Amino acid sequence: MFQSMPDRAKTTPLPVREAHGQPLVLVVEDEAALVTLLRYNLEREGFRVIDAANGEEALLIVKEQRPDLILLDWMLPALSGIEVCRQIRRSPEHRRTPIIMLTARGEESDKLRGLEVGADDYVTKPFSPSELVARCRAVLRRALPQAETEVLQYQDLSMDLATHRVRRGAKDVHLGPTEFRLLRFLLENQGRVFSREQLLDHVWGRDIYVEPRTVDVHIRRLRKAINIEGAADLVRTVRSAGYALDVNI
Amino acid sequence: MFQSMPDRAKTTPLPVREAHGQPLVLVVEDEAALVTLLRYNLEREGFRVIDAANGEEALLIVKEQRPDLILLDWMLPALSGIEVCRQIRRSPEHRRTPIIMLTARGEESDKLRGLEVGADDYVTKPFSPSELVARCRAVLRRALPQAETEVLQYQDLSMDLATHRVRRGAKDVHLGPTEFRLLRFLLENQGRVFSREQLLDHVWGRDIYVEPRTVDVHIRRLRKAINIEGAADLVRTVRSAGYALDVNI
DNA sequence: CTTTTATGTTACAGGAATGTGACAACAAGA
DNA sequence: TCTTGTTGTCACATTCCTGTAACATAAAAG
């Protein structure tokens, strides 16, 4: 028996940025009440939220979960916000991850130093939730498009994310939205096997429920679209485990 | 209407007027800390920076160094920003040099007068560096084509920016202002798919809100105008993703 | 070989996304 | 003032996509 009912809330994060789902926001803040407030407002607006109470935790999460946006309190125990910011910026992967800092009113010097260190914007406490959400949106909009690779490839299969074009060899391939996301996910994790539940989480999103068998149907549609008669099947079925992008031997 | 840079420009180096170097930005600002901040962020993004602490100095530098872009603080000792702007605009050489003014929050009258005197854009202090950089790029981008690209083209479709004339094959095409900007944006980013929201941001501007579906209608009008019976539709619909300028296959 | 389990395949109703035409508000000129 | 053109929005039509069920086939288990 495998994974009767996966608890999606706890699924281990994959080393993949989910470009299509809702943006993942990391809130770094030690004041619990504020975290609750932020979480409530962000989630209501369609963001996913994780939080960290201190700098070390924050850095760890950044590395593992790759948030799309970071809300960073400037006053933190131990590791200061500035230091956290600097360390995040040091890794080339997160060089472009937007950071919004939360500062107390009137800490002008903080703001300047924050912006110097690479924060993208700041919000002064106390702030209105709607303003904060608006800023998050604005910052994300500017940052997201450039976050990903432009062309994904596997053998003679290629997917251009900018033009949304998919080709197999010389043949142009048309995919529906779901097949497009599915193939994209598989291309971003070539060779790796995913269970139906994992695929649902990553391609469909954690929030909606669809029958796991639905994945089969979409895999079928994908195969039909990208496979060339005579050539090897690019989608591999691993019985009782799932599917992967790989050549069937 | 602040167009932010198209995604391409964030990954690729900026299209530059002078073949030799990065765009030269003159920062006119008397507050040293702010100059430092601006310099840091602009240089990090590939601009060269010179600064001037007052109006006279600024005018001198403009004459001698011919910057590609001027960031102009509105509150200056002695010669005011408005006056500097006016004087710069007086010389035909610098009639087209983009000027972005930096104003304190809420100085609406300043903004208006600034735009009257010939500033291209304004940024309200305090501002986020990324926003500022984005605006610089946007302004530069609007300024550059006049020096370089006068005619945008795709297959047998051409758009002359100087005369505002659009032709498809031998046929003269009339477009409304919005369709013109829309087509221009698509021509400047051939093949790329843009969501309705992105198009609203880039073509309509970030500041105003219109229904996303409005884009559909304008796409329709554009199609009606530029498509020739029998020939392929130049505007591609990508379901659940957006639109692109491209031949349907 | 038979049974059980997992996956492949097909068809289809309902729904979501897009196309389309009309219209009122508005602006710019004549 | 009237005329002309443009714009954003709506309502309706159309197209395409999606999830599901039902059945077929293949692979393991007994």
Coordinates of C-alpha atoms (C1' of nucleotides) in Angstrom, one line a residue:
Chain A
M1 CA 0.0 0.0 0.0
F2 CA 1.4 3.3 -0.7
Q3 CA 0.6 6.7 0.7
S4 CA -3.0 6.3 1.4
M5 CA -3.6 9.9 2.2
P6 CA -0.6 12.1 2.0
D7 CA -0.6 15.0 4.5
R8 CA 0.2 17.6 2.1
A9 CA 0.9 20.2 4.7
K10 CA 4.0 18.3 5.7
T11 CA 5.3 17.2 2.4
T12 CA 9.0 17.7 2.3
P13 CA 10.0 20.6 0.1
L14 CA 11.7 19.7 -3.1
P15 CA 14.6 21.7 -4.5
V16 CA 12.3 23.4 -6.9
R17 CA 10.8 26.9 -7.1
E18 CA 7.2 26.7 -7.7
A19 CA 6.7 29.4 -10.3
H20 CA 3.1 28.9 -11.0
G21 CA 1.7 28.4 -7.5
Q22 CA 1.2 31.1 -5.0
P23 CA 4.3 33.0 -4.0
L24 CA 6.0 31.7 -0.9
V25 CA 6.7 34.4 1.6
L26 CA 9.2 34.0 4.4
V27 CA 8.4 36.2 7.4
V28 CA 11.4 36.7 9.7
E29 CA 10.1 38.2 12.9
D30 CA 10.5 37.4 16.6
E31 CA 7.3 38.9 17.8
A32 CA 4.7 36.2 17.7
A33 CA 1.7 38.5 17.5
L34 CA 3.1 40.3 14.5
V35 CA 3.8 37.0 12.8
T36 CA 0.2 35.9 13.3
L37 CA -1.1 39.2 11.9
L38 CA 1.2 39.0 8.8
R39 CA 0.4 35.4 8.2
Y40 CA -3.3 36.1 8.4
N41 CA -3.2 38.9 6.0
L42 CA -0.8 37.4 3.5
E43 CA -2.6 34.1 3.3
R44 CA -5.9 35.8 2.8
E45 CA -4.3 37.5 -0.2
G46 CA -3.1 34.2 -1.7
F47 CA 0.4 34.0 -0.5
R48 CA 1.9 31.0 1.2
V49 CA 3.7 31.8 4.4
I50 CA 6.5 30.4 6.4
D51 CA 8.1 32.1 9.4
A52 CA 11.3 32.2 11.2
A53 CA 11.9 33.7 14.6
N54 CA 15.5 34.5 14.3
G55 CA 18.3 34.9 11.8
E56 CA 19.8 31.5 11.8
E57 CA 16.5 29.9 11.2
A58 CA 15.8 32.3 8.4
L59 CA 19.0 31.5 6.6
L60 CA 18.2 27.9 6.8
I61 CA 14.8 28.2 5.5
V62 CA 16.0 30.5 2.7
K63 CA 18.4 27.8 1.6
E64 CA 15.9 24.9 1.8
Q65 CA 12.6 26.4 0.7
R66 CA 13.7 29.2 -1.6
P67 CA 11.0 31.7 -0.8
D68 CA 9.9 34.1 -3.5
L69 CA 9.9 37.0 -1.1
I70 CA 11.3 37.7 2.3
L71 CA 9.8 40.0 5.0
L72 CA 12.7 40.8 7.3
D73 CA 12.4 42.4 10.7
W74 CA 15.3 44.6 11.3
M75 CA 15.4 44.1 15.1
L76 CA 16.2 40.5 15.7
P77 CA 17.8 38.6 18.5
A78 CA 21.3 37.6 17.9
L79 CA 21.9 37.9 14.1
S80 CA 20.7 41.3 13.0
G81 CA 18.5 41.9 10.0
I82 CA 21.3 43.6 8.2
E83 CA 23.5 40.7 8.7
V84 CA 20.8 38.3 7.5
C85 CA 20.2 40.4 4.5
R86 CA 23.9 40.5 3.6
Q87 CA 24.3 36.8 3.9
I88 CA 21.3 36.1 1.7
R89 CA 22.6 38.4 -0.9
R90 CA 25.9 36.7 -0.9
S91 CA 24.6 33.5 -2.4
P92 CA 24.0 34.0 -6.1
E93 CA 20.8 32.0 -6.1
H94 CA 19.1 34.5 -3.8
R95 CA 20.7 37.5 -5.2
R96 CA 17.5 38.5 -6.8
T97 CA 15.1 37.3 -4.2
P98 CA 13.2 40.4 -3.1
I99 CA 13.6 41.5 0.5
I100 CA 11.3 43.9 2.3
M101 CA 12.5 45.1 5.6
L102 CA 10.3 46.0 8.6
T103 CA 11.7 48.9 10.6
A104 CA 10.5 50.8 13.5
R105 CA 9.3 54.3 12.9
G106 CA 12.1 56.8 12.4
E107 CA 15.0 54.5 12.2
E108 CA 16.2 56.4 9.2
S109 CA 19.7 55.1 9.4
D110 CA 18.4 51.6 9.4
K111 CA 16.5 52.2 6.2
L112 CA 19.6 53.6 4.4
R113 CA 21.8 50.8 5.6
G114 CA 19.1 48.3 4.7
L115 CA 18.8 49.5 1.2
E116 CA 22.6 49.6 0.9
V117 CA 22.8 46.0 1.9
G118 CA 20.4 45.1 -0.8
A119 CA 16.9 45.2 0.6
D120 CA 14.3 46.2 -2.1
D121 CA 11.9 48.1 0.0
Y122 CA 11.0 48.8 3.5
V123 CA 7.8 49.2 5.5
T124 CA 7.6 51.2 8.7
K125 CA 5.9 49.8 11.8
P126 CA 3.1 50.2 12.4
F127 CA 1.9 49.5 9.0
S128 CA -1.5 48.8 7.4
P129 CA -1.9 45.2 6.2
S130 CA -3.2 46.4 2.8
E131 CA -0.2 48.6 2.3
L132 CA 2.1 45.7 3.1
V133 CA 0.4 43.3 0.8
A134 CA 0.5 45.9 -2.0
R135 CA 4.2 46.3 -1.5
C136 CA 4.7 42.6 -1.6
R137 CA 2.9 42.4 -4.8
A138 CA 4.8 45.3 -6.3
V139 CA 8.1 43.9 -5.4
L140 CA 7.2 40.4 -6.6
R141 CA 6.0 41.6 -9.9
R142 CA 9.3 43.2 -10.6
A143 CA 11.3 40.3 -9.4
L144 CA 9.5 37.2 -10.4
P145 CA 9.9 37.2 -14.2
Q146 CA 13.6 37.1 -14.1
A147 CA 13.9 34.4 -11.5
E148 CA 13.8 31.4 -13.8
T149 CA 15.6 29.8 -16.6
E150 CA 14.4 30.6 -20.0
V151 CA 14.7 27.4 -21.8
L152 CA 14.4 23.9 -20.4
Q153 CA 15.7 21.0 -22.3
Y154 CA 15.9 17.3 -22.3
Q155 CA 17.4 15.5 -25.3
D156 CA 15.5 16.8 -28.3
L157 CA 12.7 18.1 -26.2
S158 CA 12.7 21.8 -25.4
M159 CA 10.5 24.2 -23.6
D160 CA 10.8 28.0 -23.9
L161 CA 9.3 29.6 -20.9
A162 CA 9.3 33.1 -22.4
T163 CA 7.5 32.2 -25.6
H164 CA 5.7 29.2 -24.1
R165 CA 6.8 27.1 -27.0
V166 CA 7.5 23.4 -26.8
R167 CA 9.2 21.5 -29.4
R168 CA 10.1 17.8 -29.9
G169 CA 12.8 17.6 -32.5
A170 CA 11.6 19.7 -35.3
K171 CA 8.0 19.4 -34.4
D172 CA 6.0 22.1 -32.6
V173 CA 4.0 20.7 -29.8
H174 CA 0.8 22.1 -28.4
L175 CA 0.1 21.5 -24.7
G176 CA -2.8 22.5 -22.6
P177 CA -2.0 24.6 -19.5
T178 CA -1.9 21.7 -17.2
E179 CA 0.3 19.6 -19.4
F180 CA 2.6 22.5 -19.8
R181 CA 3.0 22.9 -16.1
L182 CA 3.4 19.2 -15.7
L183 CA 6.1 18.9 -18.3
R184 CA 7.8 22.0 -16.9
F185 CA 8.0 20.4 -13.5
L186 CA 9.3 17.2 -14.9
L187 CA 11.9 19.1 -16.9
E188 CA 13.0 21.0 -13.9
N189 CA 13.6 17.7 -12.1
Q190 CA 14.8 15.4 -14.9
G191 CA 15.0 11.8 -14.1
R192 CA 13.4 12.1 -10.7
V193 CA 10.4 10.0 -9.9
F194 CA 7.3 11.7 -8.4
S195 CA 4.3 10.1 -6.9
R196 CA 0.9 11.2 -8.1
E197 CA 0.4 13.0 -4.9
Q198 CA 3.7 14.9 -5.3
L199 CA 2.7 15.8 -8.8
L200 CA -0.6 17.1 -7.6
D201 CA 1.1 19.2 -5.0
H202 CA 3.6 20.7 -7.3
V203 CA 1.7 21.0 -10.5
W204 CA -1.9 21.5 -9.4
G205 CA -1.2 23.1 -6.1
R206 CA -1.6 22.1 -2.5
D207 CA -5.0 23.5 -1.9
I208 CA -7.2 21.8 -4.4
Y209 CA -8.1 18.2 -4.4
V210 CA -8.4 16.1 -7.5
E211 CA -8.4 12.3 -7.9
P212 CA -4.8 11.0 -8.0
R213 CA -5.8 9.0 -11.1
T214 CA -6.3 12.3 -12.9
V215 CA -2.5 12.5 -13.1
D216 CA -2.5 9.4 -15.2
V217 CA -4.8 11.0 -17.7
H218 CA -2.6 14.1 -18.0
I219 CA 0.5 11.9 -18.3
R220 CA -1.2 10.2 -21.1
R221 CA -2.1 13.5 -22.8
L222 CA 1.5 14.7 -22.3
R223 CA 2.9 11.5 -23.8
K224 CA 0.6 11.7 -26.8
A225 CA 1.7 15.3 -27.4
I226 CA 5.4 15.0 -27.0
N227 CA 6.2 11.5 -28.2
I228 CA 7.2 10.8 -31.7
E229 CA 6.3 7.6 -33.4
G230 CA 9.3 5.3 -33.4
A231 CA 11.3 7.3 -30.8
A232 CA 11.5 6.3 -27.2
D233 CA 8.9 7.3 -24.7
L234 CA 10.2 10.2 -22.8
V235 CA 7.9 9.7 -19.8
R236 CA 8.8 6.7 -17.6
T237 CA 6.3 4.9 -15.5
V238 CA 7.6 3.5 -12.3
R239 CA 5.1 1.1 -11.1
S240 CA 3.7 1.8 -7.6
A241 CA 6.0 4.9 -7.4
G242 CA 5.0 7.4 -10.0
Y243 CA 6.3 9.0 -13.1
A244 CA 9.5 10.6 -14.3
L245 CA 11.0 12.3 -17.3
D246 CA 13.4 9.8 -18.6
V247 CA 13.9 7.4 -21.4
N248 CA 12.2 4.1 -21.1
I249 CA 14.6 1.3 -21.6
Chain B
M1 CA 2.8 55.9 -17.1
F2 CA 5.9 54.1 -16.0
Q3 CA 6.8 51.2 -18.1
S4 CA 9.2 48.9 -16.3
M5 CA 11.8 47.1 -18.3
P6 CA 10.7 44.1 -20.2
D7 CA 12.0 41.0 -18.7
R8 CA 14.6 40.6 -21.3
A9 CA 16.5 43.6 -20.2
K10 CA 17.0 42.3 -16.7
T11 CA 18.9 39.3 -17.9
T12 CA 20.6 40.9 -20.8
P13 CA 22.7 44.0 -20.5
L14 CA 20.9 47.2 -21.3
P15 CA 20.6 48.3 -24.9
V16 CA 22.9 51.3 -24.8
R17 CA 23.1 54.4 -26.9
E18 CA 26.9 54.6 -26.9
A19 CA 28.4 51.5 -28.2
H20 CA 31.3 51.8 -25.8
G21 CA 29.9 51.8 -22.3
Q22 CA 27.2 51.7 -19.8
P23 CA 24.7 54.5 -19.6
L24 CA 26.1 57.5 -17.7
V25 CA 23.8 58.8 -14.9
L26 CA 24.2 62.2 -13.3
V27 CA 22.9 62.4 -9.8
V28 CA 22.1 65.9 -8.6
E29 CA 21.6 65.7 -4.9
D30 CA 23.0 67.6 -1.9
E31 CA 22.5 65.0 0.7
A32 CA 25.7 63.0 0.7
A33 CA 24.2 59.8 2.2
L34 CA 21.6 59.6 -0.5
V35 CA 24.2 60.1 -3.1
T36 CA 26.1 57.2 -1.7
L37 CA 23.0 55.0 -1.7
L38 CA 22.1 55.9 -5.3
R39 CA 25.6 55.4 -6.5
Y40 CA 25.8 52.0 -4.9
N41 CA 22.6 50.8 -6.4
L42 CA 23.1 52.2 -9.8
E43 CA 26.6 51.0 -10.2
R44 CA 25.5 47.6 -9.1
E45 CA 23.0 47.6 -11.9
G46 CA 25.6 48.5 -14.5
F47 CA 25.3 52.3 -14.7
R48 CA 28.1 54.7 -14.5
V49 CA 27.5 57.5 -12.0
I50 CA 28.7 61.1 -11.6
D51 CA 27.2 63.4 -9.0
A52 CA 26.7 67.1 -8.5
A53 CA 25.8 68.7 -5.2
N54 CA 24.2 71.8 -6.6
G55 CA 22.6 73.3 -9.6
E56 CA 25.5 75.1 -11.1
E57 CA 27.7 72.1 -10.9
A58 CA 25.0 70.0 -12.5
L59 CA 24.6 72.3 -15.5
L60 CA 28.4 72.3 -16.0
I61 CA 28.5 68.5 -15.9
V62 CA 25.6 68.2 -18.3
K63 CA 27.4 70.4 -20.8
E64 CA 30.7 68.6 -20.5
Q65 CA 29.8 65.0 -19.9
R66 CA 26.5 64.7 -21.6
P67 CA 25.0 62.1 -19.3
D68 CA 22.4 59.7 -20.7
L69 CA 20.1 60.2 -17.7
I70 CA 19.7 62.8 -15.0
L71 CA 18.4 62.1 -11.5
L72 CA 17.5 65.5 -10.1
D73 CA 16.6 66.4 -6.5
W74 CA 13.9 69.0 -6.4
M75 CA 15.2 70.6 -3.2
L76 CA 18.6 72.1 -3.9
P77 CA 20.5 74.9 -2.4
A78 CA 20.5 78.0 -4.5
L79 CA 19.4 77.0 -8.0
S80 CA 16.2 75.0 -7.6
G81 CA 15.5 71.7 -9.4
I82 CA 12.9 73.3 -11.5
E83 CA 15.3 75.9 -12.7
V84 CA 18.0 73.4 -13.5
C85 CA 15.5 71.3 -15.4
R86 CA 14.4 74.3 -17.4
Q87 CA 17.9 75.3 -18.3
I88 CA 18.8 71.8 -19.4
R89 CA 15.8 71.7 -21.6
R90 CA 16.7 75.0 -23.2
S91 CA 19.6 73.6 -25.0
P92 CA 18.5 71.5 -28.0
E93 CA 21.2 69.0 -27.4
H94 CA 19.7 68.0 -24.1
R95 CA 16.2 68.4 -25.1
R96 CA 15.8 64.6 -25.1
T97 CA 18.0 63.7 -22.2
P98 CA 15.7 62.0 -19.7
I99 CA 15.3 63.6 -16.3
I100 CA 13.9 61.9 -13.3
M101 CA 13.1 64.1 -10.4
L102 CA 13.3 63.1 -6.8
T103 CA 10.6 64.7 -4.7
A104 CA 9.5 64.5 -1.1
R105 CA 6.4 62.6 -0.4
G106 CA 3.2 64.5 -1.1
E107 CA 4.6 67.4 -2.9
E108 CA 2.0 67.2 -5.6
S109 CA 2.5 70.7 -6.9
D110 CA 6.2 70.0 -7.3
K111 CA 5.5 66.9 -9.4
L112 CA 3.1 68.8 -11.7
R113 CA 5.5 71.7 -12.2
G114 CA 8.3 69.2 -12.7
L115 CA 6.5 67.5 -15.5
E116 CA 5.5 70.8 -17.0
V117 CA 9.1 71.9 -17.1
G118 CA 10.1 68.8 -18.9
A119 CA 11.0 66.1 -16.4
D120 CA 10.2 62.6 -17.7
D121 CA 9.3 60.9 -14.5
Y122 CA 9.4 61.5 -10.8
V123 CA 10.2 59.3 -7.8
T124 CA 8.9 60.0 -4.4
K125 CA 11.2 59.8 -1.4
P126 CA 11.6 57.5 0.2
F127 CA 11.9 55.1 -2.6
S128 CA 13.1 51.6 -3.1
P129 CA 16.4 51.2 -5.0
S130 CA 14.9 48.6 -7.3
E131 CA 12.0 50.8 -8.2
L132 CA 14.4 53.6 -8.9
V133 CA 16.6 51.5 -11.1
A134 CA 13.5 50.2 -12.9
R135 CA 12.4 53.7 -13.6
C136 CA 15.8 54.6 -14.8
R137 CA 15.7 51.8 -17.3
A138 CA 12.2 52.6 -18.4
V139 CA 13.0 56.2 -19.0
L140 CA 16.2 55.3 -20.8
R141 CA 14.5 52.8 -22.8
R142 CA 11.9 55.3 -24.0
A143 CA 14.6 57.8 -24.8
L144 CA 17.0 55.4 -26.6
P145 CA 14.9 54.3 -29.5
Q146 CA 14.8 57.8 -30.8
A147 CA 18.5 57.7 -31.2
E148 CA 18.6 54.2 -32.6
T149 CA 15.5 52.2 -33.4
E150 CA 13.1 54.3 -35.4
V151 CA 11.3 51.4 -37.0
L152 CA 10.1 48.3 -35.4
Q153 CA 9.4 45.3 -37.6
Y154 CA 8.2 41.8 -37.6
Q155 CA 7.8 40.0 -40.9
D156 CA 5.6 42.3 -43.1
L157 CA 4.4 44.3 -40.2
S158 CA 6.2 47.5 -39.5
M159 CA 5.8 50.4 -37.1
D160 CA 7.5 53.7 -37.5
L161 CA 7.9 55.4 -34.2
A162 CA 8.8 58.7 -35.6
T163 CA 5.9 59.1 -37.9
H164 CA 3.6 56.8 -35.9
R165 CA 2.8 54.9 -39.0
V166 CA 2.0 51.2 -39.0
R167 CA 1.8 49.1 -42.1
R168 CA 1.0 45.5 -42.8
G169 CA 2.4 44.5 -46.1
A170 CA 1.2 47.2 -48.5
K171 CA -1.7 48.1 -46.4
D172 CA -1.7 51.2 -44.1
V173 CA -3.1 50.4 -40.7
H174 CA -4.8 52.8 -38.4
L175 CA -4.5 52.1 -34.7
G176 CA -5.9 53.8 -31.7
P177 CA -3.4 55.1 -29.1
T178 CA -3.8 52.1 -26.9
E179 CA -3.5 49.6 -29.7
F180 CA -0.4 51.4 -30.8
R181 CA 1.3 51.2 -27.5
L182 CA 0.2 47.6 -27.2
L183 CA 1.6 46.6 -30.6
R184 CA 4.7 48.6 -29.8
F185 CA 5.3 46.7 -26.6
L186 CA 4.7 43.4 -28.3
L187 CA 7.0 44.3 -31.1
E188 CA 9.7 45.2 -28.7
N189 CA 9.4 41.8 -27.1
Q190 CA 8.7 39.6 -30.1
G191 CA 7.5 36.1 -29.3
R192 CA 7.4 36.6 -25.5
V193 CA 4.1 35.8 -23.9
F194 CA 2.7 38.3 -21.5
S195 CA -0.2 37.9 -19.1
R196 CA -3.0 40.3 -19.1
E197 CA -1.6 41.8 -15.9
Q198 CA 1.8 42.2 -17.4
L199 CA 0.3 43.9 -20.4
L200 CA -1.7 46.2 -18.2
D201 CA 1.5 47.1 -16.3
H202 CA 3.5 47.8 -19.3
V203 CA 1.0 49.3 -21.7
W204 CA -1.5 50.9 -19.5
G205 CA 0.8 51.7 -16.6
R206 CA 1.0 50.4 -13.0
D207 CA -1.0 53.2 -11.5
I208 CA -4.4 52.7 -13.0
Y209 CA -6.7 49.8 -12.7
V210 CA -8.7 48.4 -15.5
E211 CA -10.3 45.0 -15.8
P212 CA -7.9 42.4 -17.1
R213 CA -10.5 41.4 -19.7
T214 CA -10.1 44.8 -21.2
V215 CA -6.8 43.5 -22.7
D216 CA -8.8 40.9 -24.6
V217 CA -10.8 43.6 -26.3
H218 CA -7.8 45.6 -27.3
I219 CA -6.1 42.5 -28.6
R220 CA -9.1 41.9 -30.6
R221 CA -9.0 45.4 -32.0
L222 CA -5.4 45.0 -32.7
R223 CA -6.0 41.8 -34.6
K224 CA -8.7 43.3 -36.6
A225 CA -6.5 46.1 -37.6
I226 CA -3.3 44.3 -38.5
N227 CA -4.4 41.0 -39.8
I228 CA -4.9 40.3 -43.4
E229 CA -7.4 37.9 -44.6
G230 CA -5.8 34.7 -45.5
A231 CA -2.5 35.4 -43.8
A232 CA -1.6 34.0 -40.4
D233 CA -2.8 35.7 -37.3
L234 CA 0.2 37.6 -35.9
V235 CA -1.1 37.7 -32.4
R236 CA -0.9 34.4 -30.6
T237 CA -3.2 33.5 -27.7
V238 CA -1.6 31.2 -25.1
R239 CA -4.4 29.9 -23.1
S240 CA -4.2 30.7 -19.4
A241 CA -0.9 32.5 -20.0
G242 CA -1.5 35.5 -22.1
Y243 CA -0.7 36.9 -25.6
A244 CA 2.4 37.2 -27.7
L245 CA 3.3 38.5 -31.1
D246 CA 4.0 35.5 -33.2
V247 CA 2.8 33.5 -36.0
N248 CA 0.4 30.8 -35.3
I249 CA 1.6 27.5 -36.5
Chain C
dC1 C1' -3.4 -20.2 -14.3
dT2 C1' -6.3 -17.3 -11.6
dT3 C1' -6.8 -13.4 -8.8
dT4 C1' -5.5 -9.0 -7.5
dT5 C1' -3.5 -4.6 -8.2
dA6 C1' -1.7 -0.9 -10.9
dT7 C1' -1.7 1.6 -15.0
dG8 C1' -3.4 2.7 -19.9
dT9 C1' -7.1 4.4 -22.7
dT10 C1' -11.3 6.5 -24.1
dA11 C1' -15.4 9.3 -23.9
dC12 C1' -17.9 12.9 -22.1
dA13 C1' -20.3 16.6 -19.4
dG14 C1' -19.4 20.6 -17.2
dG15 C1' -16.7 24.5 -16.6
dA16 C1' -13.2 27.8 -17.4
dA17 C1' -10.9 30.8 -20.7
dT18 C1' -11.3 33.5 -24.7
dG19 C1' -13.7 35.7 -28.8
dT20 C1' -17.0 39.0 -30.2
dG21 C1' -20.3 42.7 -30.7
dA22 C1' -22.6 46.5 -28.6
dC23 C1' -22.8 50.5 -25.7
dA24 C1' -22.3 54.6 -22.8
dA25 C1' -18.9 57.7 -21.1
dC26 C1' -15.5 60.6 -22.3
dA27 C1' -12.2 63.5 -25.0
dA28 C1' -10.6 66.1 -28.8
dG29 C1' -11.5 68.9 -32.5
dA30 C1' -14.2 71.1 -35.9
Chain D
dT1 C1' -22.3 73.1 -30.2
dC2 C1' -21.9 69.0 -32.7
dT3 C1' -19.1 65.4 -34.6
dT4 C1' -15.8 62.0 -34.5
dG5 C1' -13.0 58.8 -32.4
dT6 C1' -11.5 56.1 -28.4
dT7 C1' -12.0 53.6 -24.2
dG8 C1' -13.4 50.4 -20.7
dT9 C1' -17.0 47.3 -19.5
dC10 C1' -20.6 44.1 -20.1
dA11 C1' -23.3 40.2 -21.9
dC12 C1' -23.4 36.6 -24.8
dA13 C1' -21.2 33.1 -28.0
dT14 C1' -17.7 29.9 -28.7
dT15 C1' -13.8 27.2 -28.0
dC16 C1' -11.0 24.5 -25.5
dC17 C1' -9.6 22.2 -21.3
dT18 C1' -10.4 19.4 -17.2
dG19 C1' -11.6 15.9 -14.0
dT20 C1' -13.9 11.7 -13.6
dA21 C1' -15.8 7.4 -14.5
dA22 C1' -15.8 3.2 -16.8
dC23 C1' -13.5 -0.2 -19.2
dA24 C1' -9.2 -2.4 -21.1
dT25 C1' -4.7 -4.0 -20.4
dA26 C1' -0.5 -5.1 -18.1
dA27 C1' 2.1 -6.5 -14.1
dA28 C1' 2.5 -8.7 -9.7
dA29 C1' 0.8 -12.0 -6.3
dG30 C1' -1.1 -16.3 -4.9

